[in-house]
Coordinates of C-alpha atoms and ligand atoms in Angstrom, one line a residue:
M1 CA 113.8 84.3 60.0
V2 CA 114.5 84.9 63.7
K3 CA 112.9 82.7 66.2
I4 CA 111.7 83.6 69.3
C5 CA 110.3 81.2 71.9
C6 CA 108.7 82.1 75.0
I7 CA 108.2 79.4 78.1
G8 CA 105.3 80.2 79.9
A9 CA 101.9 81.1 78.4
G10 CA 100.5 83.1 81.3
Y11 CA 99.4 86.6 81.9
V12 CA 102.9 87.5 80.5
G13 CA 103.8 85.2 78.3
G14 CA 100.6 85.2 76.3
P15 CA 100.2 88.9 75.7
T16 CA 103.5 90.0 75.4
M17 CA 104.4 87.7 72.8
A18 CA 101.1 88.2 71.0
V19 CA 102.1 92.1 70.8
M20 CA 105.5 91.1 69.7
A21 CA 104.4 89.1 66.9
L22 CA 101.9 91.5 65.7
K23 CA 104.6 94.1 65.8
C24 CA 107.4 92.0 64.1
P25 CA 105.9 90.1 61.2
E26 CA 109.2 88.9 60.1
I27 CA 109.8 87.1 63.5
Q28 CA 108.3 83.7 64.3
V29 CA 107.2 83.6 67.7
T30 CA 106.0 80.6 69.5
V31 CA 104.7 80.5 73.2
V32 CA 105.3 77.1 75.0
D33 CA 103.7 75.8 78.3
I34 CA 103.5 72.4 79.9
S35 CA 100.0 73.1 80.8
E36 CA 97.9 71.4 77.7
P37 CA 94.7 72.8 78.8
R38 CA 96.2 76.5 78.6
I39 CA 97.9 76.1 75.3
N40 CA 94.5 74.4 74.0
A41 CA 92.7 77.5 75.1
W42 CA 95.2 79.9 73.3
N43 CA 94.6 77.9 70.2
S44 CA 90.9 78.1 70.9
D45 CA 88.2 81.0 70.4
T46 CA 88.1 81.4 74.3
L47 CA 91.6 82.4 75.5
P48 CA 92.7 81.4 78.9
I49 CA 92.7 85.1 80.2
Y50 CA 90.4 87.9 79.8
E51 CA 92.4 91.1 78.8
P52 CA 90.6 94.0 76.8
G53 CA 92.0 94.0 73.1
L54 CA 93.8 90.7 73.3
D55 CA 91.4 88.5 71.4
D56 CA 92.0 91.0 68.4
V57 CA 95.7 90.6 68.8
V58 CA 95.7 87.0 68.7
K59 CA 93.5 86.6 65.9
Q60 CA 95.7 88.9 63.5
C61 CA 98.8 86.6 64.0
R62 CA 97.9 83.1 65.4
D63 CA 99.3 80.4 62.8
K64 CA 100.9 83.4 60.8
N65 CA 103.6 84.2 63.0
L66 CA 102.5 83.5 66.5
F67 CA 102.1 80.0 67.5
F68 CA 101.2 78.1 70.9
S69 CA 102.5 74.7 71.6
T70 CA 103.4 72.1 74.3
D71 CA 106.2 70.8 72.2
V72 CA 108.3 72.9 74.7
E73 CA 111.8 71.2 74.0
R74 CA 111.6 71.4 70.1
H75 CA 110.8 75.0 70.0
V76 CA 113.3 75.9 72.5
S77 CA 115.9 74.1 70.7
E78 CA 115.1 75.9 67.4
S79 CA 115.1 79.4 68.7
D80 CA 117.7 82.1 68.7
I81 CA 115.9 84.1 71.8
V82 CA 114.3 82.2 74.7
F83 CA 112.1 84.4 77.1
V84 CA 111.3 82.8 80.1
S85 CA 108.1 83.9 81.7
V86 CA 107.2 81.1 84.3
N87 CA 105.6 82.0 87.6
T88 CA 107.8 82.8 90.3
P89 CA 105.5 82.7 93.3
T90 CA 106.2 83.3 97.1
K91 CA 107.9 80.1 98.7
T92 CA 105.4 78.3 100.9
Q93 CA 107.7 76.1 102.8
G94 CA 111.4 75.6 103.6
L95 CA 114.2 78.2 103.9
G96 CA 112.6 81.7 103.2
A97 CA 109.1 80.3 103.2
G98 CA 106.5 83.2 103.3
K99 CA 109.0 85.9 101.7
A100 CA 111.6 84.4 99.2
A101 CA 110.4 83.7 95.5
D102 CA 110.3 80.2 94.7
L103 CA 112.4 79.6 91.5
T104 CA 111.6 75.8 91.1
Y105 CA 109.7 76.8 87.6
W106 CA 112.6 79.0 86.5
E107 CA 115.4 76.4 87.5
S108 CA 113.5 73.6 85.7
A109 CA 113.1 75.7 82.5
A110 CA 117.0 76.7 82.5
R111 CA 118.0 73.1 83.0
M112 CA 115.7 72.2 80.1
I113 CA 117.1 75.0 77.9
A114 CA 120.6 73.9 78.8
D115 CA 119.7 70.1 77.9
V116 CA 118.0 70.7 74.7
S117 CA 120.3 73.6 73.0
R118 CA 122.5 72.7 70.2
S119 CA 122.9 76.4 69.1
S120 CA 123.9 79.5 70.8
K121 CA 121.0 81.4 72.3
I122 CA 120.2 84.4 74.1
V123 CA 118.0 83.7 77.3
V124 CA 115.6 86.5 78.6
E125 CA 114.4 86.7 81.9
K126 CA 110.9 88.0 81.5
S127 CA 109.7 86.7 84.9
T128 CA 110.2 89.0 87.9
V129 CA 113.1 87.4 90.0
P130 CA 115.4 88.2 92.9
V131 CA 118.3 90.4 92.1
R132 CA 121.3 88.2 90.7
T133 CA 119.2 85.6 89.7
A134 CA 120.9 85.8 86.2
E135 CA 124.3 84.7 87.9
A136 CA 122.6 81.4 89.2
I137 CA 121.1 80.9 85.7
E138 CA 124.3 81.5 83.9
K139 CA 125.9 78.7 86.1
I140 CA 123.0 76.4 85.4
L141 CA 123.2 76.7 81.6
T142 CA 127.0 76.7 81.3
H143 CA 127.5 73.9 83.7
N144 CA 125.1 71.5 81.9
N145 CA 126.1 72.4 78.5
N146 CA 129.6 73.4 78.4
S147 CA 130.8 70.5 76.3
R148 CA 128.8 71.3 73.2
G149 CA 130.4 74.9 72.4
V150 CA 127.0 76.6 72.8
E151 CA 126.9 80.0 74.1
F152 CA 124.5 81.8 76.5
Q153 CA 123.8 85.2 76.9
I154 CA 121.7 86.0 79.9
L155 CA 119.4 89.1 79.6
S156 CA 117.1 90.7 82.1
N157 CA 113.9 92.1 80.4
P158 CA 111.5 92.6 83.3
E159 CA 107.9 93.2 82.3
F160 CA 105.8 96.1 83.5
L161 CA 102.4 95.6 82.0
A162 CA 99.4 96.0 84.4
E163 CA 96.4 93.6 83.9
G164 CA 93.4 95.1 82.3
T165 CA 95.6 97.5 80.3
A166 CA 98.3 95.0 79.1
I167 CA 97.7 95.6 75.3
N168 CA 98.0 99.4 75.7
D169 CA 100.9 99.0 78.1
L170 CA 102.7 96.7 75.5
Y171 CA 102.0 99.0 72.6
T172 CA 103.0 102.2 74.4
P173 CA 105.4 101.3 77.4
D174 CA 106.7 104.0 79.5
R175 CA 109.9 102.3 79.0
V176 CA 111.4 98.8 78.0
L177 CA 114.1 97.7 80.4
I178 CA 117.0 95.6 79.1
G179 CA 119.9 94.4 81.3
G180 CA 123.0 92.8 80.3
R181 CA 126.6 92.0 80.8
G182 CA 129.2 94.6 79.7
S183 CA 131.3 91.9 77.6
P184 CA 131.2 92.2 73.9
G185 CA 129.0 89.2 73.8
G186 CA 126.6 90.5 76.5
Q187 CA 126.3 94.0 74.6
K188 CA 125.7 92.2 71.0
A189 CA 122.9 90.4 72.9
V190 CA 121.4 93.7 74.3
K191 CA 121.7 95.0 70.7
A192 CA 119.7 92.1 69.6
L193 CA 116.7 92.4 72.0
R194 CA 116.6 96.3 71.6
D195 CA 116.3 95.6 67.9
V196 CA 113.3 93.6 68.4
Y197 CA 111.7 96.1 70.4
A198 CA 112.6 98.9 68.3
H199 CA 110.2 97.7 65.7
W200 CA 107.5 99.7 67.7
V201 CA 109.1 101.3 70.9
P202 CA 110.9 104.6 70.3
L203 CA 114.9 104.3 71.0
E204 CA 114.6 106.9 73.7
R205 CA 112.2 104.5 75.8
I206 CA 114.7 101.7 75.6
I207 CA 116.7 101.7 79.0
C208 CA 119.7 99.5 78.9
T209 CA 121.5 98.8 82.1
N210 CA 123.5 96.3 84.0
L211 CA 121.9 93.0 84.8
W212 CA 121.6 93.6 88.5
S213 CA 119.9 97.1 87.9
A214 CA 117.4 95.8 85.4
E215 CA 116.5 92.8 87.9
L216 CA 116.2 95.1 91.0
S217 CA 114.3 97.9 89.2
K218 CA 111.5 95.5 88.6
L219 CA 111.3 94.8 92.3
A220 CA 111.7 98.5 93.0
A221 CA 109.0 99.7 90.9
N222 CA 106.5 97.4 92.2
A223 CA 107.5 98.5 95.7
F224 CA 107.3 102.3 95.2
L225 CA 104.0 101.7 93.3
A226 CA 102.4 99.7 96.3
Q227 CA 103.9 102.0 98.7
R228 CA 102.0 105.1 97.0
I229 CA 98.8 102.9 97.6
S230 CA 99.7 102.2 101.3
S231 CA 100.3 105.8 101.7
V232 CA 97.0 106.9 100.7
N233 CA 95.2 104.2 102.4
A234 CA 96.9 105.0 105.7
M235 CA 95.8 108.7 104.8
S236 CA 92.2 107.3 104.4
A237 CA 91.8 106.0 107.7
L238 CA 92.8 109.6 109.1
C239 CA 90.4 111.2 106.9
E240 CA 87.9 109.0 108.1
A241 CA 88.7 110.2 111.8
T242 CA 88.9 114.0 111.0
G243 CA 86.2 114.8 108.2
A244 CA 88.8 115.1 105.5
D245 CA 88.0 113.6 102.1
V246 CA 90.7 111.4 100.7
S247 CA 90.2 112.1 97.0
Q248 CA 90.5 115.9 97.6
V249 CA 93.8 115.1 99.7
A250 CA 95.1 112.9 97.0
H251 CA 94.1 115.5 94.4
A252 CA 95.9 118.5 96.3
V253 CA 98.8 116.3 97.0
G254 CA 99.1 114.7 93.6
T255 CA 99.3 118.1 91.8
D256 CA 102.6 118.7 92.9
S257 CA 104.4 117.7 89.9
R258 CA 107.2 116.0 92.1
I259 CA 104.7 113.6 93.4
G260 CA 102.1 113.1 90.2
P261 CA 98.5 112.2 90.2
K262 CA 98.6 108.8 89.4
F263 CA 98.0 105.7 91.3
L264 CA 96.7 107.7 94.5
N265 CA 93.3 106.0 94.7
A266 CA 92.4 105.0 98.1
S267 CA 90.9 101.5 98.1
V268 CA 90.0 98.2 100.3
G269 CA 93.7 97.3 99.8
F270 CA 95.9 96.4 96.7
G271 CA 95.9 92.8 95.3
G272 CA 97.3 91.1 92.2
S273 CA 99.9 88.4 91.9
C274 CA 102.7 91.0 91.9
F275 CA 102.9 93.7 94.7
Q276 CA 102.9 91.5 97.7
K277 CA 105.0 88.8 96.3
D278 CA 107.5 91.0 95.1
I279 CA 107.7 93.2 98.3
L280 CA 108.1 90.0 100.1
N281 CA 110.9 89.1 98.0
L282 CA 112.4 92.4 98.4
I283 CA 112.3 92.3 102.3
Y284 CA 113.9 89.0 102.1
I285 CA 116.8 90.3 99.9
C286 CA 117.2 93.0 102.4
E287 CA 117.4 90.7 105.3
C288 CA 119.8 88.3 103.7
N289 CA 122.0 91.1 102.8
G290 CA 122.0 92.5 106.7
L291 CA 119.9 95.2 106.2
P292 CA 116.9 94.8 108.7
E293 CA 115.9 98.5 108.7
A294 CA 115.5 98.8 105.0
A295 CA 113.4 95.3 105.3
S296 CA 111.2 96.5 107.8
Y297 CA 110.5 99.9 105.7
W298 CA 109.1 97.9 102.8
K299 CA 107.4 95.6 105.6
Q300 CA 105.2 98.3 106.5
V301 CA 103.7 98.7 103.1
I302 CA 102.2 95.2 103.4
K303 CA 101.2 95.6 107.0
V304 CA 99.2 98.9 106.1
N305 CA 97.5 96.9 103.2
D306 CA 96.5 94.1 105.7
Y307 CA 95.2 96.7 108.1
Q308 CA 93.1 98.2 105.2
K309 CA 91.5 95.1 104.2
T310 CA 90.8 94.1 108.0
R311 CA 89.5 98.0 108.7
F312 CA 87.1 97.6 106.0
A313 CA 85.7 94.2 107.0
N314 CA 85.3 95.4 110.6
R315 CA 83.7 98.5 109.5
V316 CA 80.9 96.1 107.9
V317 CA 80.6 94.4 111.0
S318 CA 80.9 97.1 113.5
S319 CA 78.3 99.3 111.3
M320 CA 75.6 96.6 111.3
F321 CA 75.3 96.6 115.1
N322 CA 78.2 94.7 115.4
T323 CA 77.0 91.3 114.1
V324 CA 76.5 90.1 110.7
S325 CA 75.4 86.6 111.8
G326 CA 72.8 85.1 109.4
K327 CA 72.7 88.4 107.4
K328 CA 73.2 88.4 103.7
I329 CA 75.8 90.5 102.4
A330 CA 76.1 91.2 98.7
I331 CA 79.6 91.2 97.4
L332 CA 79.9 93.3 94.0
G333 CA 83.3 92.3 92.6
F334 CA 85.8 89.6 93.3
A335 CA 88.6 90.2 90.9
F336 CA 91.5 92.2 92.3
K337 CA 90.8 95.2 89.9
K338 CA 88.6 95.6 87.1
D339 CA 88.9 94.5 83.4
T340 CA 90.6 91.4 84.5
G341 CA 89.2 88.0 85.6
D342 CA 92.4 87.3 87.8
T343 CA 91.5 86.9 91.6
R344 CA 95.2 86.4 92.6
E345 CA 95.9 88.1 96.1
T346 CA 92.6 89.9 95.6
P347 CA 91.3 91.9 98.6
A348 CA 87.8 90.2 98.3
I349 CA 89.2 87.0 99.8
D350 CA 90.4 88.5 102.8
V351 CA 87.2 90.5 103.3
C352 CA 85.0 87.3 102.3
N353 CA 86.8 85.2 104.8
R354 CA 86.3 87.8 107.5
L355 CA 82.8 88.1 107.0
V356 CA 82.1 84.4 106.7
A357 CA 84.0 83.9 110.0
D358 CA 81.4 86.4 111.3
M359 CA 78.9 84.2 110.0
A360 CA 77.5 86.3 107.2
K361 CA 75.9 84.7 104.4
L362 CA 77.4 86.1 101.1
S363 CA 76.1 86.6 97.8
I364 CA 78.8 87.2 95.3
Y365 CA 78.8 88.8 92.0
D366 CA 81.7 89.5 89.5
P367 CA 81.3 89.9 85.7
R368 CA 84.5 88.2 84.8
V369 CA 85.4 85.4 87.7
L370 CA 83.9 82.0 87.4
E371 CA 82.2 80.5 90.4
E372 CA 84.6 77.5 90.4
Q373 CA 87.5 80.2 90.9
I374 CA 85.8 82.1 93.7
R375 CA 84.8 78.7 95.7
K376 CA 88.5 77.5 95.2
D377 CA 90.0 81.0 96.4
L378 CA 87.5 80.8 99.5
S379 CA 88.5 77.4 100.5
V380 CA 92.2 77.2 100.4
A381 CA 94.5 77.8 103.3
R382 CA 96.5 80.6 102.9
F383 CA 99.9 82.0 104.1
D384 CA 100.3 85.4 105.3
W385 CA 103.3 87.3 104.6
N386 CA 104.8 86.6 108.0
H387 CA 105.0 83.2 107.4
H388 CA 102.0 81.9 109.3
Q389 CA 99.5 79.6 107.6
I390 CA 96.3 81.1 108.0
K391 CA 93.6 78.3 107.8
A392 CA 90.8 79.5 105.6
E393 CA 87.7 80.1 107.8
G394 CA 85.6 80.4 104.8
M395 CA 82.5 77.8 105.1
L396 CA 81.4 77.4 101.6
E397 CA 77.6 76.5 102.5
Q398 CA 77.5 80.3 103.6
V399 CA 78.6 81.6 100.2
S400 CA 76.7 81.6 97.0
V401 CA 77.8 82.9 93.5
V402 CA 75.2 84.4 91.4
S403 CA 75.4 86.1 87.9
D404 CA 73.7 89.3 88.3
A405 CA 74.2 92.2 91.0
Y406 CA 70.3 92.5 91.5
V407 CA 70.1 88.9 92.5
A408 CA 73.0 89.2 94.9
T409 CA 71.5 92.3 96.3
K410 CA 67.9 91.0 96.9
D411 CA 67.0 90.8 100.7
A412 CA 70.5 91.7 101.3
H413 CA 71.2 93.9 104.4
G414 CA 74.5 95.4 103.1
I415 CA 76.6 95.6 99.9
C416 CA 80.3 95.7 99.7
V417 CA 81.7 96.9 96.4
L418 CA 85.2 95.3 96.2
T419 CA 86.2 95.8 92.5
E420 CA 85.7 98.9 90.5
W421 CA 83.9 97.4 87.6
D422 CA 82.3 100.3 85.5
E423 CA 78.9 98.7 85.3
F424 CA 78.6 99.1 89.3
K425 CA 78.4 102.8 88.5
S426 CA 75.0 102.6 86.4
L427 CA 73.2 100.0 88.8
D428 CA 69.7 101.0 89.3
F429 CA 70.3 101.8 93.1
E430 CA 66.8 102.7 93.6
R431 CA 65.3 99.1 92.5
I432 CA 68.1 97.6 94.8
F433 CA 67.1 99.7 97.6
E434 CA 63.5 98.5 97.4
N435 CA 64.6 94.8 97.4
M436 CA 67.1 95.2 100.3
R437 CA 66.5 94.7 104.1
K438 CA 66.5 98.2 106.0
P439 CA 68.4 99.9 107.2
A440 CA 70.1 99.3 103.8
F441 CA 73.9 99.6 103.9
V442 CA 76.3 100.1 101.2
F443 CA 80.2 99.9 101.8
D444 CA 82.2 101.1 99.0
G445 CA 85.7 99.7 99.0
R446 CA 86.7 101.4 95.7
N447 CA 84.8 104.9 95.8
V448 CA 82.8 104.1 92.5
V449 CA 79.1 104.7 93.8
D450 CA 77.5 108.0 93.8
A451 CA 77.3 108.3 97.7
V452 CA 75.4 111.6 97.8
K453 CA 72.6 110.0 95.4
L454 CA 72.8 106.9 97.5
R455 CA 72.1 108.6 100.7
E456 CA 69.4 110.6 99.0
I457 CA 67.7 107.2 98.4
G458 CA 67.9 106.0 101.7
F459 CA 71.3 103.9 102.0
I460 CA 73.7 104.4 104.5
V461 CA 77.0 104.8 102.7
Y462 CA 80.3 104.0 103.9
S463 CA 83.1 105.2 101.2
I464 CA 86.7 104.7 101.9
G465 CA 88.5 107.8 103.2
K466 CA 85.4 110.1 103.1
P467 CA 83.5 112.0 105.9
L468 CA 81.3 109.4 107.7
D469 CA 77.3 109.4 107.8
S470 CA 76.3 110.1 111.4
W471 CA 75.3 106.4 111.6
L472 CA 78.8 105.3 111.2
R473 CA 80.3 108.2 113.3
N474 CA 78.2 106.7 116.1
M475 CA 79.1 103.3 116.0
P476 CA 81.9 102.0 118.1
S477 CA 85.4 102.7 116.5
V478 CA 86.9 100.0 114.5
A479 CA 90.5 98.5 114.3
Ligands
NAD501 N1 100.8 89.1 86.0 C1 101.5 89.9 85.7 O1 100.7 91.2 85.4 C2 102.7 90.3 85.6 C3 103.2 91.6 85.3 C4 104.8 91.7 84.9 C5 105.4 90.7 85.5 N2 105.0 89.3 86.1 C6 106.0 88.2 86.3 O2 105.8 87.5 85.3 C7 105.9 86.0 85.7 C8 104.9 85.1 85.0 O3 103.6 85.8 85.6 P1 102.2 85.2 84.9 O4 101.3 86.2 85.7 O5 102.2 85.5 83.6 O6 102.2 83.7 85.6 P2 101.2 82.5 85.0 O7 100.9 81.7 86.4 O8 99.8 83.3 84.5 O9 101.9 81.8 83.9 C9 103.1 81.1 84.0 C10 103.2 80.0 83.1 O10 104.4 79.3 83.1 C11 104.0 78.0 82.8 N3 105.4 77.2 83.4 C12 105.8 77.0 84.7 N4 107.0 76.3 84.6 C13 107.0 75.8 83.3 C14 108.1 75.3 82.4 N5 109.2 74.6 83.2 N6 108.0 75.0 81.2 C15 106.9 75.7 80.6 N7 106.0 76.2 81.0 C16 106.0 76.2 82.6 C17 102.6 77.5 83.7 O11 102.2 76.6 83.3 C18 102.1 78.8 83.4 O12 101.2 78.7 82.5 C19 106.0 86.2 87.0 O13 107.6 86.2 87.5 C20 105.5 87.6 87.6 O14 105.8 88.0 88.6 C21 103.6 89.4 86.0
UPG502 O1 95.5 104.1 93.0 C1 95.6 102.8 92.9 C2 96.0 101.9 92.1 C3 96.0 100.6 92.2 N1 95.2 100.2 93.1 C4 95.2 98.7 93.3 O2 96.4 97.8 93.2 C5 96.5 96.5 92.7 C6 97.5 96.5 91.4 O3 96.8 97.4 90.5 P1 97.7 97.4 89.2 O4 99.4 97.9 89.5 O5 97.1 98.6 88.4 O6 97.7 96.1 88.4 P2 98.8 95.0 88.3 O7 98.4 93.9 87.4 O8 99.1 94.0 89.6 O9 100.1 95.6 87.8 C7 101.3 95.9 88.8 O10 102.2 94.6 88.9 C8 102.8 94.2 87.7 C9 103.2 92.8 88.0 O11 104.6 93.0 88.3 C10 103.5 95.3 87.1 O12 104.0 94.8 85.7 C11 102.9 96.6 86.9 O13 103.5 97.6 86.4 C12 102.0 97.0 88.2 O14 101.3 98.2 88.0 C13 94.9 96.4 92.3 O15 94.4 95.7 93.5 C14 94.3 97.8 92.3 O16 93.2 97.9 92.4 C15 95.0 101.0 94.1 O17 94.2 100.3 95.2 N2 94.9 102.3 94.0

């Protein structure tokens, strides 16, 4: 029986391996992690992450051919293929701080693999890593294990799943990318991994490349995706200034088959653990390779994203007579997108911090994010992409976290919709209006509410990139 071990039981390792186990019943898959609480949760009825459809997949295979364990070394040493899916965050100090990927977890995993291996293995980079990381990993593995006759083949197999749709993305990926060495050993390893995916992915969707192309393609794909959002968001500011409607513009642009309709939704800004981190990493790599013009092109994608978050928060303040001091503002949605409880780099953190700095009282509701997480997110010091440390201005006594949108909005002066949860579309806005202070404002950062209906009820509505209410048009312009 082929044995697969995955180091890192996070948002990628857990769902990816669960689907692999489901689709390959004759392969034994073990996911290991140094975090005991995380592994305990994977072995319990309450999984450590919320992802639609995940519970069902895990229940079908757990303790049959899918296992979760903290016995990292044993499972690594017994396996034929080792996936490494540890976190690769942005460095917060030292050389490259604020941009470069922090490969500390990766390196320690690689050293451990070298230490415990007594048989040859395929080591698969699942984490998103800088281009040419495989070369460094090869050195660590071979220099630390060259006396035992053990051979390692390194493959790059970046993951393209998106949170909230991970299970579907894994069942029917647009493509699976495998990069390997051109040597006979390298090609044999590529074939072995391709055979695993071929259990459920059509061969024409499995792309095999050299190692560096695979590593760079992951960073490139995220940069292209984020660039589309910043493009449409930059357009949204111009729409508001001119009376154009960003949804109509995006539709008209997206029907060009060369451009395509997906990923053109204007928003309060993109969030998530990947886009910003991976673009920063790309910028750093460009700079290190003496390509400042290429670096500054990608920097602009992040600058526009920062601009969009600031622009939204400023719009809230300026619309409400330029002061939110002491005013209750309801925050609907804190996760970085719907159908996940993940808050990493969520635009809600930036918007909330700015409103709190302006002395607003926030009442936050999210169907999936725990109060503890929200408080943590609003209290930690953050690093901005340009390497300055930002001291969080979040004064937590101004923040309450509630378990219901109606409680959040009661006696509020304004509502900010920051995540596109489906339930926000069907709220009883007449009831909400009745219970709010007047004038009652809705600032829709996701274009999910029916603005026409809300205006009929009496709300003053701001929707990203849409023609402005006369109230908003007459307020002082914002940054
Ligand atoms: N989150 C996503 O949607 C997504 C999608 C595609 C790619 N990625 C990439 O995949 C990688 C993992 O992301 P994630 O969101 O799953 O991260 P995560 O933080 O959710 O999980 C990483 C896990 O690795 C564990 N870990 C760290 N060092 C370890 C070690 N030495 N031994 C054992 N366990 C160790 C941590 O305890 C943690 O549980 C990152 O490089 C990320 O960029 C993420
Ligand atoms: O038209 C759009 C699409 C997305 N977003 C926002 O962009 C962010 C990222 O969304 P999404 O890409 O759907 O989620 P992620 O889970 O971050 O997935 C991205 O990052 C992963 C980690 O690398 C990759 O694997 C995925 O392919 C890539 O889509 C979220 O805040 C979304 O709200 C928009 O504002 N407008």
